[in-house]
PDB file of C-alpha atoms in Angstrom:
ATOM      1  CA  MET A 459      96.094 -19.007  11.458  1.00  0.00           C
ATOM      2  CA  ILE A 460      95.831 -22.360   9.777  1.00  0.00           C
ATOM      3  CA  ALA A 461      95.430 -25.325  12.076  1.00  0.00           C
ATOM      4  CA  ARG A 462      97.614 -28.352  11.453  1.00  0.00           C
ATOM      5  CA  SER A 463      96.873 -31.999  12.168  1.00  0.00           C
ATOM      6  CA  SER A 464      99.210 -34.253  14.135  1.00  0.00           C
ATOM      7  CA  ARG A 465     100.886 -35.108  10.832  1.00  0.00           C
ATOM      8  CA  GLY A 466     101.455 -31.454   9.885  1.00  0.00           C
ATOM      9  CA  GLU A 467      98.651 -31.329   7.265  1.00  0.00           C
ATOM     10  CA  SER A 468      96.630 -28.167   6.836  1.00  0.00           C
ATOM     11  CA  VAL A 469      93.084 -28.633   8.130  1.00  0.00           C
ATOM     12  CA  GLY A 470      91.801 -25.061   8.131  1.00  0.00           C
ATOM     13  CA  ASN A 471      91.224 -24.582   4.382  1.00  0.00           C
ATOM     14  CA  HIS A 472      87.748 -26.077   4.053  1.00  0.00           C
ATOM     15  CA  PRO A 473      85.541 -24.862   1.212  1.00  0.00           C
ATOM     16  CA  TRP A 474      82.694 -24.289   3.694  1.00  0.00           C
ATOM     17  CA  ARG A 475      84.581 -21.449   5.371  1.00  0.00           C
ATOM     18  CA  PHE A 476      83.154 -21.721   8.848  1.00  0.00           C
ATOM     19  CA  GLY A 477      86.358 -20.147  10.091  1.00  0.00           C
ATOM     20  CA  ALA A 478      87.757 -21.068  13.453  1.00  0.00           C
ATOM     21  CA  LEU A 479      84.914 -23.425  14.361  1.00  0.00           C
ATOM     22  CA  VAL A 480      85.689 -25.793  11.472  1.00  0.00           C
ATOM     23  CA  ALA A 481      89.388 -25.573  12.128  1.00  0.00           C
ATOM     24  CA  VAL A 482      88.936 -26.413  15.808  1.00  0.00           C
ATOM     25  CA  ALA A 483      86.565 -29.288  14.961  1.00  0.00           C
ATOM     26  CA  SER A 484      89.058 -30.617  12.409  1.00  0.00           C
ATOM     27  CA  VAL A 485      91.972 -30.421  14.829  1.00  0.00           C
ATOM     28  CA  PHE A 486      89.907 -32.065  17.558  1.00  0.00           C
ATOM     29  CA  ALA A 487      88.860 -34.908  15.250  1.00  0.00           C
ATOM     30  CA  ALA A 488      92.401 -35.372  13.972  1.00  0.00           C
ATOM     31  CA  SER A 489      93.905 -35.429  17.439  1.00  0.00           C
ATOM     32  CA  CYS A 490      91.249 -37.851  18.734  1.00  0.00           C
ATOM     33  CA  SER A 491      91.394 -40.330  15.885  1.00  0.00           C
ATOM     34  CA  GLY A 492      94.819 -39.617  14.473  1.00  0.00           C
ATOM     35  CA  SER A 493      93.364 -39.864  10.983  1.00  0.00           C
ATOM     36  CA  GLY A 494      93.785 -36.318   9.726  1.00  0.00           C
ATOM     37  CA  PRO A 495      91.165 -33.817   8.623  1.00  0.00           C
ATOM     38  CA  ILE A 496      87.451 -34.587   8.650  1.00  0.00           C
ATOM     39  CA  ALA A 497      86.279 -35.978   5.352  1.00  0.00           C
ATOM     40  CA  GLN A 498      83.687 -33.805   3.702  1.00  0.00           C
ATOM     41  CA  THR A 499      80.752 -35.148   1.763  1.00  0.00           C
ATOM     42  CA  ARG A 500      78.972 -33.300  -0.987  1.00  0.00           C
ATOM     43  CA  PRO A 501      75.526 -33.942  -2.432  1.00  0.00           C
ATOM     44  CA  PRO A 502      75.444 -35.486  -5.894  1.00  0.00           C
ATOM     45  CA  ALA A 503      75.530 -33.082  -8.811  1.00  0.00           C
ATOM     46  CA  THR A 504      72.010 -34.040  -9.944  1.00  0.00           C
ATOM     47  CA  THR A 505      69.009 -34.958  -7.862  1.00  0.00           C
ATOM     48  CA  THR A 506      65.769 -36.673  -8.818  1.00  0.00           C
ATOM     49  CA  THR A 507      62.329 -36.088  -7.380  1.00  0.00           C
ATOM     50  CA  THR A 508      60.036 -39.017  -6.742  1.00  0.00           C
ATOM     51  CA  ARG A 509      56.334 -38.256  -6.879  1.00  0.00           C
ATOM     52  CA  ALA A 510      53.583 -40.194  -5.178  1.00  0.00           C
ATOM     53  CA  PRO A 511      51.496 -42.314  -7.551  1.00  0.00           C
ATOM     54  CA  THR A 512      48.165 -40.920  -8.662  1.00  0.00           C
ATOM     55  CA  THR A 513      45.209 -42.883  -7.353  1.00  0.00           C
ATOM     56  CA  THR A 514      41.458 -42.583  -7.031  1.00  0.00           C
ATOM     57  CA  ALA A 515      41.204 -44.519  -3.779  1.00  0.00           C
ATOM     58  CA  VAL A 516      38.776 -43.320  -1.137  1.00  0.00           C
ATOM     59  CA  TYR A 517      40.031 -41.581   1.993  1.00  0.00           C
ATOM     60  CA  GLN A 518      40.369 -43.759   5.058  1.00  0.00           C
ATOM     61  CA  THR A 519      38.421 -42.031   7.791  1.00  0.00           C
ATOM     62  CA  LEU A 520      39.936 -41.871  11.244  1.00  0.00           C
ATOM     63  CA  PRO A 521      38.263 -39.958  14.076  1.00  0.00           C
ATOM     64  CA  PRO A 522      35.271 -38.055  12.694  1.00  0.00           C
ATOM     65  CA  ARG A 523      37.256 -34.926  11.860  1.00  0.00           C
ATOM     66  CA  VAL A 524      40.395 -36.411  10.239  1.00  0.00           C
ATOM     67  CA  ALA A 525      40.771 -38.424   7.030  1.00  0.00           C
ATOM     68  CA  VAL A 526      43.990 -39.816   5.540  1.00  0.00           C
ATOM     69  CA  GLY A 527      44.252 -40.436   1.809  1.00  0.00           C
ATOM     70  CA  PRO A 528      45.963 -43.388   0.146  1.00  0.00           C
ATOM     71  CA  THR A 529      49.259 -41.532  -0.276  1.00  0.00           C
ATOM     72  CA  GLY A 530      49.292 -40.047   3.222  1.00  0.00           C
ATOM     73  CA  GLN A 531      47.667 -36.673   2.622  1.00  0.00           C
ATOM     74  CA  ILE A 532      45.538 -35.510   5.535  1.00  0.00           C
ATOM     75  CA  ARG A 533      42.173 -33.769   5.287  1.00  0.00           C
ATOM     76  CA  VAL A 534      40.463 -32.236   8.298  1.00  0.00           C
ATOM     77  CA  ASN A 535      36.686 -32.324   8.078  1.00  0.00           C
ATOM     78  CA  THR A 536      34.954 -29.471   9.822  1.00  0.00           C
ATOM     79  CA  GLY A 537      31.380 -29.257  10.983  1.00  0.00           C
ATOM     80  CA  PRO A 538      28.446 -27.467   9.395  1.00  0.00           C
ATOM     81  CA  VAL A 539      28.000 -23.718   9.333  1.00  0.00           C
ATOM     82  CA  ILE A 540      24.515 -22.202   9.439  1.00  0.00           C
ATOM     83  CA  GLY A 541      24.616 -19.006   7.424  1.00  0.00           C
ATOM     84  CA  LYS A 542      20.965 -17.981   7.451  1.00  0.00           C
ATOM     85  CA  TYR A 543      17.509 -19.401   7.900  1.00  0.00           C
ATOM     86  CA  SER A 544      14.013 -18.318   7.003  1.00  0.00           C
ATOM     87  CA  PRO A 545      11.490 -17.636   8.252  1.00  0.00           C
ATOM     88  CA  LEU A 546      12.815 -16.345  11.574  1.00  0.00           C
ATOM     89  CA  SER A 547       9.813 -17.892  13.337  1.00  0.00           C
ATOM     90  CA  SER A 548       7.386 -20.645  12.393  1.00  0.00           C
ATOM     91  CA  PRO A 549       4.508 -22.649  13.873  1.00  0.00           C
ATOM     92  CA  VAL A 550       4.726 -26.401  14.484  1.00  0.00           C
ATOM     93  CA  GLY A 551       4.453 -28.154  11.107  1.00  0.00           C
ATOM     94  CA  GLY A 552       5.891 -25.171   9.233  1.00  0.00           C
ATOM     95  CA  THR A 553       8.863 -25.441   6.894  1.00  0.00           C
ATOM     96  CA  VAL A 554      12.177 -23.736   7.673  1.00  0.00           C
ATOM     97  CA  ILE A 555      14.883 -23.351   5.024  1.00  0.00           C
ATOM     98  CA  ILE A 556      18.423 -23.364   6.410  1.00  0.00           C
ATOM     99  CA  GLY A 557      21.289 -22.081   4.262  1.00  0.00           C
ATOM    100  CA  GLY A 558      24.971 -22.512   4.990  1.00  0.00           C
ATOM    101  CA  ARG A 559      28.002 -24.683   4.280  1.00  0.00           C
ATOM    102  CA  ARG A 560      28.786 -28.388   4.773  1.00  0.00           C
ATOM    103  CA  LEU A 561      25.141 -29.305   5.372  1.00  0.00           C
ATOM    104  CA  GLY A 562      25.099 -32.301   2.990  1.00  0.00           C
ATOM    105  CA  SER A 563      25.862 -35.019   5.547  1.00  0.00           C
ATOM    106  CA  VAL A 564      23.371 -33.892   8.196  1.00  0.00           C
ATOM    107  CA  THR A 565      22.509 -36.519  10.797  1.00  0.00           C
ATOM    108  CA  LYS A 566      20.126 -34.492  12.955  1.00  0.00           C
ATOM    109  CA  VAL A 567      18.323 -31.148  13.136  1.00  0.00           C
ATOM    110  CA  THR A 568      16.722 -30.130  16.423  1.00  0.00           C
ATOM    111  CA  PHE A 569      14.491 -27.298  17.595  1.00  0.00           C
ATOM    112  CA  ASN A 570      15.263 -26.717  21.278  1.00  0.00           C
ATOM    113  CA  GLY A 571      16.305 -30.384  21.575  1.00  0.00           C
ATOM    114  CA  ILE A 572      13.309 -31.862  19.675  1.00  0.00           C
ATOM    115  CA  PRO A 573      14.400 -33.777  16.502  1.00  0.00           C
ATOM    116  CA  ALA A 574      12.959 -32.512  13.227  1.00  0.00           C
ATOM    117  CA  THR A 575      12.323 -34.137   9.855  1.00  0.00           C
ATOM    118  CA  VAL A 576      14.618 -33.063   7.003  1.00  0.00           C
ATOM    119  CA  SER A 577      12.751 -32.978   3.683  1.00  0.00           C
ATOM    120  CA  LEU A 578      15.598 -31.665   1.468  1.00  0.00           C
ATOM    121  CA  GLU A 579      19.324 -32.088   2.032  1.00  0.00           C
ATOM    122  CA  ARG A 580      21.993 -30.390  -0.072  1.00  0.00           C
ATOM    123  CA  PRO A 581      25.530 -29.243   0.794  1.00  0.00           C
ATOM    124  CA  THR A 582      24.346 -25.629   1.138  1.00  0.00           C
ATOM    125  CA  LYS A 583      20.623 -25.972   1.873  1.00  0.00           C
ATOM    126  CA  LEU A 584      18.264 -27.887   4.173  1.00  0.00           C
ATOM    127  CA  LYS A 585      14.464 -27.905   4.266  1.00  0.00           C
ATOM    128  CA  VAL A 586      13.212 -28.858   7.716  1.00  0.00           C
ATOM    129  CA  VAL A 587       9.723 -29.289   9.189  1.00  0.00           C
ATOM    130  CA  VAL A 588       9.226 -27.871  12.703  1.00  0.00           C
ATOM    131  CA  PRO A 589       8.365 -30.949  14.832  1.00  0.00           C
ATOM    132  CA  PRO A 590       5.410 -31.341  17.210  1.00  0.00           C
ATOM    133  CA  GLY A 591       6.440 -30.388  20.739  1.00  0.00           C
ATOM    134  CA  ALA A 592       9.079 -27.889  19.553  1.00  0.00           C
ATOM    135  CA  THR A 593       9.399 -24.722  21.604  1.00  0.00           C
ATOM    136  CA  THR A 594      11.303 -21.471  21.220  1.00  0.00           C
ATOM    137  CA  GLY A 595      15.026 -22.056  21.661  1.00  0.00           C
ATOM    138  CA  PRO A 596      18.172 -23.025  19.788  1.00  0.00           C
ATOM    139  CA  LEU A 597      18.107 -24.482  16.268  1.00  0.00           C
ATOM    140  CA  THR A 598      20.930 -27.045  15.900  1.00  0.00           C
ATOM    141  CA  VAL A 599      22.281 -28.809  12.799  1.00  0.00           C
ATOM    142  CA  THR A 600      24.486 -31.864  13.452  1.00  0.00           C
ATOM    143  CA  THR A 601      26.751 -33.828  11.069  1.00  0.00           C
ATOM    144  CA  PRO A 602      29.336 -36.532  11.780  1.00  0.00           C
ATOM    145  CA  TYR A 603      31.952 -33.753  11.889  1.00  0.00           C
ATOM    146  CA  GLY A 604      30.327 -31.421  14.412  1.00  0.00           C
ATOM    147  CA  SER A 605      27.341 -29.165  14.888  1.00  0.00           C
ATOM    148  CA  ASP A 606      26.307 -25.528  14.648  1.00  0.00           C
ATOM    149  CA  THR A 607      23.610 -23.778  16.657  1.00  0.00           C
ATOM    150  CA  ILE A 608      21.614 -20.607  16.221  1.00  0.00           C
ATOM    151  CA  PRO A 609      20.100 -19.438  19.509  1.00  0.00           C
ATOM    152  CA  GLY A 610      16.570 -18.149  19.749  1.00  0.00           C
ATOM    153  CA  PHE A 611      14.505 -19.704  16.962  1.00  0.00           C
ATOM    154  CA  VAL A 612      10.902 -18.689  17.733  1.00  0.00           C
ATOM    155  CA  VAL A 613       8.168 -21.331  17.497  1.00  0.00           C
ATOM    156  CA  THR A 614       4.786 -19.543  17.242  1.00  0.00           C
TER     157      THR A 614
END
């Protein structure tokens, strides 16, 4: 069945072939406006893609974990990850080497809550001196983006 407009024009032969739904929509539009079938629009034959300009601008930092670049790209900064440390126990004044990821922007290292001195800082390695007053407990590495803790570091 081909639907007809109020003027007797065929409105059911659309190239999109949505069947009865298009025909009903066309008849409804024609009867409401009296203007005939719904005009169809097609995308242009060729399309162009616009790319964002290349830039070397620094990311604008929002809350500590999110940064937005100059062209709108978003980067989520995650906290440090302690992979391993050695030795497993140390006396006060001893050196502990901490290995892991995202350790380069460390703001604080603590032994059971007592702040320690960092003598070497690299993205994957820290050298830390066990502070006076430190006791057995968690070893925590803190950066602006978060912290990671290993429970049970033994101070001898």
